[in-house]
Amino acid sequence: MENVPMPNLQIVINKMQVNIRELSASNENPDGILYRAEPRDFYDVLNYKFNEPLTFTSNILMNDINWQEYNPPAEILSGIEGFNGSRLGIPQLSTLITRSLDEAVSRKRLGLLEAVSQSNKKTSISTPSKNSQASSSSNVTAAGPSRPKLQIIARDKDTSSIEEKQPSRVNSQLSKETSTTSDSGYISGAERYHSESISSLPRQGYSKLAPLSRFIKMLKKRQHKGKSVVAEPIRECVSCLDDFPVSDMVHVQCHDYCKDCFERLVITAMETESMWPVKCCLNDIPHKTIVKNIKPNLAKEFQLKVYEREIAAGDRIYCIKPRCERWIHNNWIDKGRKCASCPSCETKVCITCRGSWHANMECPQDKDLQATVNLADDRGWKQCYNCKVFIELNKGCRHMKCHCKAEWCYVCSAQWKTCGCTELELTELMQNLQLRQEAAALETQLQERRTRQEEKRIRKAAEEERIAIQMVEDFERREAEELGREAERDFQLEEAIRRRREDKRVAKIASNFIKIREDLNVLHRSQKSRLATRSQEEFQMLQDRENGFYKLQKRHLSQYDQLEREYKTEYSKQELQLQNEYDQLREEEIRAVKENTEKFEAFWKDRPYAAYHIQAAKDSHEKFFIAAFRSWDLDRDIALKECTKNFESKSLSLGRYQGLEDAEFKQRMRDEWREWARNKVAEVRWFDAVIAERENMLQTLENEQYTMATAESERGRAF
């Protein structure tokens, strides 16, 4: 089969080139990773030249990198202290470098909000546009990608407008979560308990039309807001948008609530576990604040709900009685008996199957017991007919003696001497067990191979779909570019007519900004050079870590050599011990033959047929020693074979362990190389975004200078 050309990921940093290969899988190497001393599969040699711009090229599936989730490189803000525009008469230029990163972050956030807002408009119900936009924006803010390591705060108007829209997220969540049920229509016992326990709590009327009515009420109120005179300070509730005195509001970390809306927020979080704990704009509200501002009976239910939600949903136990169904605290659970007692109705519940408690028997759904039975079946263990204990036969015959004094046959598990099993059947049983284990391992390998083939097919289909989408996007982009070029030509024509009257003033501005751009390019080259230097250091660190694989191979080889030496030593030791036993047995035979011959001759002396009887006694004695030598020879073969078998078993286990260790090391290095490459991609794109933002801000500043010059020229013409 011809080799398929391997796709490359190429990062070019000032002619410091790193090639990262995505290797395809093969029959000889299912993981698709090969390690050789030279050449390396993960990288090529780096060239130290720093005189070219920072670029990025890729011809593999690296376009799915969400570079905005990565931290921006620190080099973006390096060397900015020497950049000053006061000497050119533009003092505000000094803030352009530091603000550009904030602007890039805020533009990224705003772009995400606009994209998700457009998608939400297609599926949302018909509501006033202001409420719809506020809810969609707030949802994006709550569910969008977070970057906890990024410590940059946007200070522009766009970010402030986003923050103003966030309060409506609470309103939209309440309106949706309180009216949702499961798709199947079935409500579990735990959910019924939740709804029944909270249904008795006080709440105001709340429906799908409530947001619309409150919105209309707010509009009418704001029409007369300028005419009213408020005697004391008031604030707006972030949920219902009504105005209340400050003393009647609940103040949390980011917003204010009226008492009723705050209680509805707490009740909704108690009813819907996905909204727990109680939050406002993704900030958890302290329990002390909640208990202080809700009614006593609701506070009691809230405290019980806190204890319940501290336990994972899968580990909670509820009463099975239909009219009870209360949550059972851990204090009422006996893990030894696997029994939970309801403190309300005293119903006993099995903590394994969540059904009625099985008093004096094992739970049929006990996963531990079932796992033990499955393991015994796979390993070929047998169960004692008396005490039901599983026993494994490592060596020896089929006669089993259990700790309960029961004796039974290992082949059929019947009581000893009640069956007709033989040692040959035991040998066949052990051979069949080994064949079954090998077949199971082979089936696992085949299943893994089929899984990898299916994943490869899915990736290929996704790539074809991505290419088709890219072609459509390229066509649309070319049309947009053509329209942009036409608009640019019209703009240039009009601009040329105006510039004839103000060439002298514009020339000075253009000269100043050319100098600014040159200084900015020098700064960018310096920052890129620092990024390239750091990338080289990171690359060298990964090289050094990968060299540890060859040390790992040497250690594996030494471990196998040590095991082989131990085997040879043990084998020689047993041979010497068996030979000594043979010599002792031989000496005993010679001594016994001599002693018995003298006794036989003395006993049969002067008797008829003495020679015949003496020879018969010698033959009988010789048969006894022949049987003893045969028994010794059989024991010798068994002992040496057992020694060899132990060595082969240890060697196989060592090989498997070393193979897993090698595979883990290779996978870890491949992941580290890939993550390093993805991080380089993100850093390059961060550089591109910040440089583009700086250029945009510089262009805006230049346009302002041109506008000021034109305005001054027009004022001079007017005079």
XYZ file of C-alpha atoms in Angstrom:
719
model
C 0.000 0.000 0.000
C 1.357 3.416 -0.974
C 2.187 5.837 1.790
C -0.310 8.674 2.111
C 1.444 12.074 2.255
C 1.395 13.358 5.808
C -0.228 16.785 6.378
C 1.955 19.409 8.019
C 1.328 22.215 10.440
C 3.839 24.971 9.782
C 4.507 27.918 12.052
C 6.938 30.499 10.640
C 8.219 32.924 13.264
C 10.850 35.258 11.795
C 12.266 32.384 9.751
C 12.253 30.211 12.874
C 10.332 27.320 11.347
C 8.656 24.499 13.244
C 6.991 21.617 11.368
C 4.414 19.649 13.369
C 3.158 16.522 11.579
C -0.186 14.805 12.064
C 0.799 11.165 11.326
C -1.824 8.821 9.855
C -2.455 5.421 11.504
C -1.221 2.151 9.950
C -1.452 -1.577 10.689
C 2.063 -1.662 12.097
C 1.478 1.443 14.191
C -2.188 1.900 15.168
C -1.507 5.023 17.220
C 0.022 6.798 14.247
C 3.164 7.799 16.158
C 6.667 6.635 15.328
C 9.753 7.381 17.385
C 13.157 7.255 15.734
C 16.440 8.830 16.670
C 16.727 10.703 13.344
C 14.799 12.342 11.842
C 12.333 13.399 14.488
C 8.654 13.103 13.661
C 7.445 16.070 15.665
C 9.767 18.850 14.522
C 12.623 19.904 12.257
C 15.711 21.890 13.143
C 15.168 25.583 13.871
C 17.008 28.371 12.065
C 17.985 31.382 14.142
C 17.094 34.398 11.968
C 14.996 37.288 13.151
C 14.603 39.630 10.190
C 11.263 38.653 8.690
C 7.652 39.369 9.702
C 5.619 37.055 11.897
C 3.426 34.776 9.731
C 1.377 31.621 10.104
C 0.524 28.945 7.530
C -1.444 25.753 8.005
C -2.810 23.021 5.762
C -4.374 20.764 8.417
C -7.419 21.079 10.649
C -6.128 23.838 12.890
C -8.856 26.326 11.979
C -10.968 25.119 14.882
C -8.641 26.765 17.399
C -10.615 29.205 19.520
C -7.638 31.497 19.966
C -9.727 33.951 21.974
C -9.756 31.481 24.874
C -5.966 31.717 25.151
C -4.212 34.455 27.059
C -2.653 37.157 24.876
C 1.165 36.965 24.777
C 2.910 39.270 27.213
C 5.180 40.509 24.428
C 2.271 42.575 23.040
C 2.825 45.144 25.803
C 6.636 44.940 25.949
C 8.769 47.975 25.052
C 5.828 50.423 25.009
C 7.330 52.833 27.538
C 9.511 54.440 24.823
C 6.609 55.091 22.440
C 5.572 58.735 22.864
C 3.701 61.007 20.453
C 4.072 64.296 22.336
C 6.985 65.352 20.161
C 4.640 65.243 17.132
C 1.954 67.313 18.799
C -0.367 64.338 19.430
C -0.251 63.640 23.220
C -3.218 61.206 23.105
C -1.077 58.838 21.028
C 0.610 57.489 24.195
C -2.618 55.720 25.235
C -3.095 54.038 21.846
C -0.638 51.200 22.551
C -2.099 50.159 25.903
C -5.749 50.602 24.869
C -5.395 48.535 21.705
C -5.387 45.254 23.646
C -8.500 46.297 25.601
C -10.208 47.300 22.354
C -9.363 43.951 20.749
C -10.857 42.064 23.709
C -14.022 44.192 23.742
C -14.489 43.864 19.971
C -14.130 40.099 20.301
C -16.810 39.997 23.018
C -19.129 42.264 21.050
C -18.715 40.106 17.939
C -19.702 37.001 19.911
C -22.744 38.770 21.337
C -23.950 39.946 17.934
C -23.488 36.498 16.355
C -25.437 34.655 19.056
C -28.083 37.388 19.206
C -28.820 36.930 15.494
C -29.228 33.167 15.974
C -31.519 33.616 18.979
C -33.881 35.929 17.056
C -34.896 33.084 14.744
C -36.151 30.852 17.583
C -37.436 33.294 20.200
C -41.135 34.164 20.648
C -42.546 37.501 19.467
C -41.731 40.016 22.251
C -40.738 43.699 22.279
C -37.381 44.186 20.589
C -35.768 45.814 23.586
C -36.570 42.905 25.901
C -35.518 40.347 23.271
C -32.155 41.957 22.684
C -31.537 42.333 26.383
C -32.339 38.683 27.120
C -30.255 37.330 24.231
C -27.309 39.491 25.187
C -27.537 38.437 28.791
C -27.716 34.775 27.838
C -24.576 35.094 25.802
C -22.845 36.802 28.672
C -23.786 33.948 30.986
C -23.014 31.045 28.665
C -20.226 32.441 26.478
C -16.601 31.339 26.698
C -14.826 32.521 29.824
C -11.149 33.312 30.090
C -10.317 33.312 33.810
C -6.630 34.045 33.269
C -7.220 37.231 31.258
C -6.992 40.181 33.630
C -7.930 42.927 31.119
C -10.939 45.196 31.596
C -12.404 46.917 28.562
C -13.060 50.607 29.126
C -14.883 51.565 25.945
C -18.547 52.332 25.392
C -19.317 48.954 23.837
C -18.366 47.080 27.003
C -20.405 49.346 29.216
C -23.438 48.824 27.015
C -23.022 45.076 27.344
C -22.884 45.347 31.116
C -26.083 47.406 31.095
C -27.888 44.589 29.283
C -26.838 41.881 31.742
C -29.567 42.422 34.399
C -32.312 41.163 32.106
C -30.698 37.719 32.159
C -32.326 36.987 35.517
C -35.758 37.878 34.155
C -35.363 35.696 31.076
C -34.091 32.754 33.112
C -37.001 32.959 35.526
C -39.556 33.108 32.722
C -38.113 30.069 30.986
C -37.086 27.841 33.886
C -40.322 28.067 35.865
C -42.438 26.808 32.954
C -40.256 23.929 31.717
C -40.805 20.212 32.271
C -39.129 17.057 31.012
C -39.709 15.995 27.435
C -41.230 12.671 28.381
C -43.786 14.137 30.782
C -42.674 11.780 33.573
C -41.730 13.334 36.902
C -39.490 11.301 39.191
C -40.059 10.892 42.904
C -37.292 13.341 43.717
C -38.775 15.980 41.419
C -42.274 15.494 42.856
C -40.802 15.904 46.321
C -39.119 19.129 45.249
C -42.309 20.542 43.738
C -44.528 19.492 46.664
C -42.107 20.770 49.301
C -41.917 24.205 47.680
C -45.526 24.463 46.436
C -46.600 25.491 49.933
C -44.184 28.459 49.907
C -45.628 31.942 49.227
C -45.225 33.219 45.669
C -46.868 35.750 43.447
C -48.564 35.012 40.152
C -46.058 34.417 37.377
C -46.803 33.550 33.747
C -45.328 33.865 30.281
C -47.114 37.220 29.824
C -45.609 38.682 32.980
C -42.456 40.044 31.269
C -44.615 41.767 28.590
C -46.973 43.347 31.117
C -44.094 44.562 33.245
C -42.405 45.993 30.146
C -45.570 47.961 29.180
C -45.940 49.146 32.762
C -42.328 50.302 32.765
C -42.836 52.280 29.510
C -45.918 54.066 30.899
C -44.112 54.823 34.119
C -41.103 56.289 32.378
C -43.311 58.634 30.329
C -44.322 60.404 33.550
C -41.044 59.891 35.319
C -39.854 63.430 34.654
C -43.016 64.928 36.202
C -42.947 62.936 39.468
C -41.113 64.030 42.587
C -39.585 61.238 44.736
C -39.324 61.966 48.405
C -36.630 59.364 49.103
C -34.002 57.572 46.963
C -35.400 54.799 44.825
C -33.846 52.083 42.714
C -35.022 49.860 39.913
C -35.494 46.123 40.455
C -33.378 44.242 37.954
C -36.089 41.584 37.502
C -39.469 43.345 37.319
C -38.011 46.786 36.367
C -40.236 48.539 38.950
C -38.936 51.294 41.242
C -38.757 50.705 45.006
C -37.308 52.575 47.984
C -33.726 51.654 48.746
C -34.711 50.367 52.183
C -37.077 47.791 50.614
C -34.478 46.406 48.181
C -32.183 43.382 48.491
C -28.635 44.405 47.601
C -26.389 41.701 46.125
C -22.957 41.915 44.564
C -23.956 43.319 41.174
C -27.676 44.301 41.202
C -30.682 45.070 43.393
C -33.948 43.095 43.756
C -37.295 43.767 45.330
C -38.377 41.341 48.044
C -40.873 39.432 45.879
C -38.522 39.013 42.906
C -35.718 37.941 45.213
C -37.928 35.245 46.760
C -38.950 34.063 43.270
C -35.270 33.882 42.334
C -34.556 31.709 45.400
C -37.611 29.487 44.795
C -36.668 28.979 41.143
C -33.140 27.927 42.119
C -34.555 25.501 44.703
C -36.944 23.959 42.174
C -34.462 23.778 39.280
C -31.153 22.190 40.160
C -29.451 23.527 37.003
C -29.865 27.060 38.414
C -28.386 26.144 41.806
C -26.754 27.795 43.725
C -28.644 31.076 43.673
C -26.768 33.440 41.363
C -26.900 36.940 39.970
C -24.858 37.482 36.784
C -22.889 34.264 37.448
C -21.994 35.479 40.970
C -23.104 33.231 43.834
C -25.264 35.018 46.390
C -24.075 34.302 49.983
C -26.364 32.119 52.075
C -26.441 34.712 54.853
C -27.842 37.296 52.458
C -30.513 34.859 51.246
C -31.669 33.739 54.705
C -31.772 37.344 55.906
C -34.076 38.544 53.119
C -36.624 35.711 52.791
C -39.485 34.512 54.977
C -38.736 32.133 57.901
C -40.531 29.082 56.460
C -38.775 29.566 53.129
C -35.453 30.018 54.948
C -35.978 26.673 56.691
C -36.708 24.920 53.400
C -33.707 26.687 51.832
C -31.355 25.398 54.546
C -32.596 21.824 54.012
C -32.109 22.275 50.275
C -28.509 23.418 50.912
C -27.781 20.180 52.785
C -29.417 18.153 49.999
C -27.606 19.896 47.116
C -24.222 19.425 48.790
C -24.563 15.751 47.818
C -24.213 14.722 44.176
C -27.515 13.970 42.445
C -26.573 10.354 41.800
C -25.679 9.773 45.467
C -28.900 11.106 46.999
C -31.485 8.707 48.413
C -35.203 9.485 48.571
C -38.046 7.679 50.325
C -39.902 5.260 48.029
C -43.260 5.723 49.706
C -45.530 7.523 47.175
C -46.893 10.099 49.629
C -43.559 10.760 51.310
C -40.655 10.789 48.820
C -38.517 12.922 51.125
C -34.761 13.115 50.910
C -33.012 10.900 53.473
C -30.070 12.493 55.292
C -26.771 10.610 55.616
C -27.337 10.277 59.365
C -30.206 7.845 58.595
C -28.131 5.620 56.266
C -26.508 2.360 57.444
C -23.841 1.620 54.830
C -22.900 -1.672 56.461
C -26.414 -3.083 55.990
C -26.928 -1.023 52.799
C -30.144 0.331 54.300
C -31.563 3.867 54.538
C -34.420 4.629 56.965
C -36.801 7.482 56.239
C -37.043 9.671 59.385
C -40.579 10.694 58.436
C -42.366 7.401 57.683
C -39.663 4.888 58.784
C -39.678 3.194 55.374
C -36.461 1.245 54.713
C -34.782 1.774 51.326
C -31.980 -0.216 49.694
C -29.114 2.212 48.950
C -27.978 0.084 46.009
C -31.128 -0.246 43.873
C -33.171 2.559 45.558
C -36.011 0.078 46.098
C -37.325 -1.752 49.154
C -34.626 -3.015 51.472
C -33.627 -6.697 51.083
C -33.530 -7.770 54.707
C -31.348 -10.921 54.799
C -30.188 -11.273 51.216
C -27.918 -9.558 48.729
C -29.339 -6.924 46.427
C -29.738 -8.361 42.910
C -28.556 -5.010 41.499
C -25.414 -4.879 43.654
C -22.773 -3.787 41.169
C -19.927 -5.027 43.374
C -21.374 -8.546 43.589
C -22.113 -8.646 39.854
C -18.629 -7.379 39.087
C -17.153 -10.134 41.276
C -19.193 -12.803 39.457
C -18.142 -11.443 36.045
C -14.501 -11.315 37.119
C -14.673 -14.890 38.409
C -16.131 -16.035 35.089
C -13.390 -14.261 33.125
C -10.584 -15.575 35.348
C -11.976 -19.096 35.618
C -12.481 -19.042 39.399
C -14.696 -21.670 41.028
C -17.136 -21.232 43.896
C -17.208 -23.484 46.929
C -20.491 -25.385 47.124
C -20.635 -24.914 50.894
C -19.534 -21.340 51.766
C -19.821 -19.819 48.222
C -16.282 -18.393 48.366
C -14.465 -17.980 45.013
C -11.177 -19.899 44.725
C -8.515 -19.639 42.015
C -6.359 -22.614 41.035
C -2.769 -21.478 40.465
C -1.178 -24.889 40.432
C -1.744 -28.401 41.723
C -4.481 -30.965 41.208
C -8.265 -30.605 41.053
C -8.772 -31.596 44.715
C -9.815 -28.422 46.591
C -9.886 -28.020 50.382
C -11.767 -24.883 51.399
C -11.270 -22.972 54.663
C -14.755 -24.186 55.649
C -13.416 -27.813 55.647
C -15.351 -28.642 52.488
C -13.553 -30.799 49.888
C -14.644 -30.584 46.241
C -13.577 -31.029 42.623
C -12.282 -27.895 40.837
C -13.542 -29.135 37.443
C -17.240 -29.582 38.239
C -17.457 -27.975 41.749
C -19.049 -31.169 43.072
C -18.226 -32.744 46.419
C -14.969 -34.646 46.334
C -15.117 -38.287 45.208
C -18.667 -37.869 43.927
C -17.719 -37.190 40.297
C -15.744 -38.874 37.554
C -13.531 -35.918 36.545
C -9.865 -36.474 35.675
C -6.704 -34.374 35.651
C -6.906 -34.323 31.847
C -10.230 -32.512 32.082
C -8.621 -30.014 34.462
C -5.874 -29.386 31.905
C -8.448 -28.897 29.153
C -10.396 -26.518 31.419
C -7.321 -24.357 32.017
C -6.445 -24.373 28.305
C -9.985 -23.339 27.348
C -9.819 -20.532 29.911
C -6.589 -19.255 28.367
C -8.070 -19.431 24.849
C -11.176 -17.543 26.011
C -9.059 -14.782 27.538
C -6.975 -14.478 24.371
C -10.138 -14.307 22.253
C -11.533 -11.553 24.476
C -8.322 -9.555 24.097
C -8.435 -10.006 20.321
C -12.067 -8.876 20.207
C -11.127 -5.731 22.165
C -8.377 -4.936 19.661
C -10.755 -5.410 16.722
C -13.350 -3.135 18.333
C -10.728 -0.432 18.897
C -9.618 -0.686 15.280
C -13.207 -0.330 14.042
C -13.655 2.705 16.290
C -10.552 4.359 14.858
C -11.704 3.693 11.302
C -15.116 5.243 12.058
C -13.467 8.315 13.593
C -11.281 8.694 10.516
C -14.356 8.527 8.265
C -16.151 11.169 10.333
C -13.138 13.478 10.190
C -12.946 13.088 6.427
C -16.647 13.955 6.021
C -16.236 16.974 8.285
C -13.284 18.158 6.218
C -15.287 17.864 2.992
C -18.139 19.849 4.541
C -15.719 22.503 5.786
C -14.188 22.865 2.307
C -17.638 23.318 0.746
C -18.570 25.964 3.308
C -15.242 27.683 2.779
C -15.839 27.863 -0.974
C -19.206 29.534 -0.419
C -17.679 31.978 2.047
C -14.863 32.796 -0.396
C -17.400 33.552 -3.128
C -19.393 35.829 -0.838
C -16.230 37.521 0.349
C -15.090 38.223 -3.215
C -18.440 39.832 -3.985
C -18.187 41.938 -0.844
C -14.635 42.925 -1.720
C -15.720 43.987 -5.198
C -18.454 46.166 -3.707
C -15.932 47.536 -1.255
C -13.516 48.391 -4.043
C -16.236 50.200 -5.972
C -17.150 52.196 -2.884
C -13.493 52.934 -2.267
C -13.047 54.278 -5.809
C -16.011 56.620 -5.378
C -14.674 57.753 -2.038
C -11.208 58.389 -3.454
C -12.679 60.534 -6.244
C -14.548 62.739 -3.788
C -11.565 62.815 -1.472
C -9.256 64.003 -4.259
C -11.497 67.032 -4.957
C -11.429 68.060 -1.297
C -7.728 67.487 -0.814
C -6.774 69.946 -3.550
C -7.886 72.781 -1.259
C -6.050 71.525 1.842
C -2.900 69.776 0.548
C -0.565 71.855 2.660
C -2.232 71.041 5.985
C -2.832 67.408 5.088
C 0.777 66.911 4.029
C 2.001 67.736 7.522
C -0.517 65.377 9.114
C 0.421 62.606 6.675
C 4.114 63.089 7.420
C 3.488 62.853 11.156
C 1.480 59.650 10.860
C 4.028 58.083 8.522
C 6.600 58.614 11.244
C 4.207 57.193 13.821
C 3.623 54.078 11.732
C 7.348 53.604 11.254
C 7.883 53.800 15.006
C 4.977 51.418 15.516
C 6.439 48.946 13.016
C 9.772 49.093 14.857
C 7.922 48.364 18.100
C 6.062 45.449 16.491
C 9.286 43.960 15.122
C 10.836 44.169 18.576
C 7.805 42.495 20.159
C 7.782 39.758 17.523
C 11.484 39.147 18.079
C 10.827 38.621 21.785
C 7.993 36.248 20.975
C 10.280 34.302 18.640
C 12.972 34.066 21.324
C 10.507 32.719 23.870
C 9.107 30.253 21.335
C 12.641 28.981 20.701
C 13.141 28.399 24.430
C 9.829 26.549 24.713
C 10.721 24.477 21.685
C 14.063 23.497 23.230
C 12.314 22.481 26.455
C 9.973 20.177 24.515
C 12.976 18.709 22.687
C 14.648 17.936 26.000
C 11.492 16.317 27.339
C 11.104 14.138 24.258
C 14.692 12.904 24.660
C 13.491 11.240 27.837
C 11.827 8.575 25.651
C 15.187 7.085 24.752
C 16.148 6.980 28.418
C 12.863 5.202 29.056
C 13.742 2.582 26.428
C 17.124 1.961 28.056
C 15.475 1.520 31.433
C 12.988 -0.971 29.975
C 15.852 -2.977 28.441
C 17.714 -3.080 31.745
C 14.548 -4.242 33.545
C 14.112 -7.131 31.119
C 17.794 -8.103 31.453
C 17.457 -8.099 35.241
C 14.382 -10.343 35.032
C 16.188 -12.756 32.701
C 19.189 -12.955 35.029
C 16.923 -13.699 37.979
C 15.249 -16.455 35.972
C 18.541 -18.098 35.029
C 19.754 -17.921 38.630
C 16.542 -19.485 39.960
C 16.582 -22.188 37.264
C 20.188 -23.155 38.067
C 19.424 -23.161 41.782
C 16.514 -25.578 41.356
C 18.534 -27.858 39.066
C 21.328 -28.031 41.647
C 18.850 -28.765 44.432
C 17.181 -31.545 42.400
C 20.565 -33.043 41.501
C 21.493 -33.174 45.196
C 18.211 -34.947 45.918
C 19.009 -37.440 43.163
C 22.489 -38.142 44.582
C 21.054 -38.697 48.051
C 18.437 -41.065 46.667
C 21.100 -42.987 44.748
C 23.304 -43.366 47.826
C 20.303 -44.530 49.829
C 19.554 -47.142 47.153
C 23.108 -48.544 47.155
C 23.188 -48.722 50.956
C 19.755 -50.385 51.151
C 20.628 -52.955 48.426
C 23.831 -53.937 50.202
C 22.172 -54.160 53.619
C 19.155 -56.130 52.365
C 21.329 -58.536 50.362
C 23.275 -59.442 53.491
C 20.017 -59.920 55.421
C 18.464 -62.086 52.689
C 21.548 -64.323 52.375
C 21.733 -64.805 56.132
C 18.015 -65.601 56.316
C 17.917 -68.096 53.401
C 21.248 -69.742 54.124
C 21.142 -73.542 53.978
C 17.476 -73.517 52.889
C 16.013 -75.068 49.763
C 15.651 -72.721 46.786
C 17.648 -70.046 48.627
C 19.021 -68.452 45.437
C 15.547 -68.151 43.919
C 14.071 -66.458 47.007
C 17.027 -64.096 47.373
C 16.735 -62.970 43.723
C 12.957 -62.461 44.074
C 13.499 -60.235 47.133
C 16.129 -58.204 45.247
C 13.763 -57.702 42.278
C 10.970 -56.480 44.557
C 13.312 -54.036 46.279
C 14.594 -52.796 42.900
C 11.025 -52.071 41.675
C 10.463 -49.911 44.760
C 13.480 -47.731 44.003
C 12.594 -47.526 40.302
C 9.199 -46.100 41.291
C 10.913 -43.627 43.626
C 13.250 -42.462 40.835
C 10.315 -42.009 38.461
C 8.478 -39.918 41.055
C 11.619 -37.762 41.504
C 11.933 -37.291 37.754
C 8.282 -36.193 37.494
C 8.725 -33.697 40.339
C 11.852 -32.374 38.625
C 10.004 -31.739 35.343
C 7.111 -30.020 37.135
C 9.406 -27.741 39.172
C 11.494 -26.647 36.177
C 8.423 -26.075 34.011
C 6.817 -24.016 36.779
C 9.976 -21.896 37.018
C 9.940 -21.306 33.254
C 6.205 -20.547 33.322
C 6.688 -17.961 36.075
C 9.427 -16.292 34.047
C 7.256 -16.187 30.943
C 4.347 -14.732 32.940
C 6.535 -12.047 34.516
C 8.110 -11.274 31.147
C 4.666 -10.895 29.559
C 3.455 -8.622 32.375
C 6.618 -6.543 32.158
C 6.214 -6.220 28.397
C 2.612 -5.078 28.747
C 3.512 -2.559 31.436
C 6.403 -1.196 29.398
C 4.206 -1.003 26.305
C 1.591 0.986 28.201
C 4.279 3.257 29.618
C 5.730 3.826 26.137
C 2.295 4.546 24.673
C 1.450 6.936 27.500
C 4.726 8.796 27.028
C 4.207 9.018 23.277
C 0.621 10.223 23.677
C 1.653 12.793 26.267
C 4.442 14.141 24.050
C 2.129 14.254 21.048
C -0.459 16.177 23.065
C 2.175 18.584 24.367
C 3.545 19.229 20.891
C 0.044 19.735 19.494
C -0.975 22.037 22.366
C 2.250 24.001 21.963
C 1.535 24.412 18.256
C -2.059 25.490 18.962
C -0.782 27.994 21.514
C 1.595 29.400 18.896
C -1.333 29.746 16.503
C -3.322 31.597 19.187
C -0.400 33.915 19.978
C 0.069 34.735 16.292
C -3.631 35.490 15.892
C -3.573 37.611 19.033
C -0.710 39.573 17.499
C -2.656 39.992 14.267
C -5.781 41.151 16.146
C -3.923 43.648 18.340
C -1.862 45.009 15.445
C -5.032 45.408 13.392
C -6.720 47.151 16.319
C -3.770 49.495 16.722
C -3.936 50.292 13.031
C -7.683 50.933 13.316
C -7.209 53.244 16.272
C -4.343 55.024 14.533
C -6.477 55.426 11.430
C -9.296 56.851 13.561
C -6.923 59.327 15.156
C -5.591 60.327 11.751
C -9.113 60.852 10.442
C -9.862 63.082 13.420
C -6.813 65.177 12.577
C -7.979 65.461 8.975
C -11.478 66.432 10.136
C -10.107 69.123 12.407
C -7.943 70.480 9.577
C -10.916 70.552 7.201
C -13.108 72.266 9.799
C -10.480 74.942 10.385
C -10.156 75.461 6.641
C -13.933 75.826 6.280
C -14.065 78.312 9.149
C -11.288 80.331 7.533
C -13.194 80.335 4.216
C -16.363 81.452 5.993
C -14.573 84.424 7.471
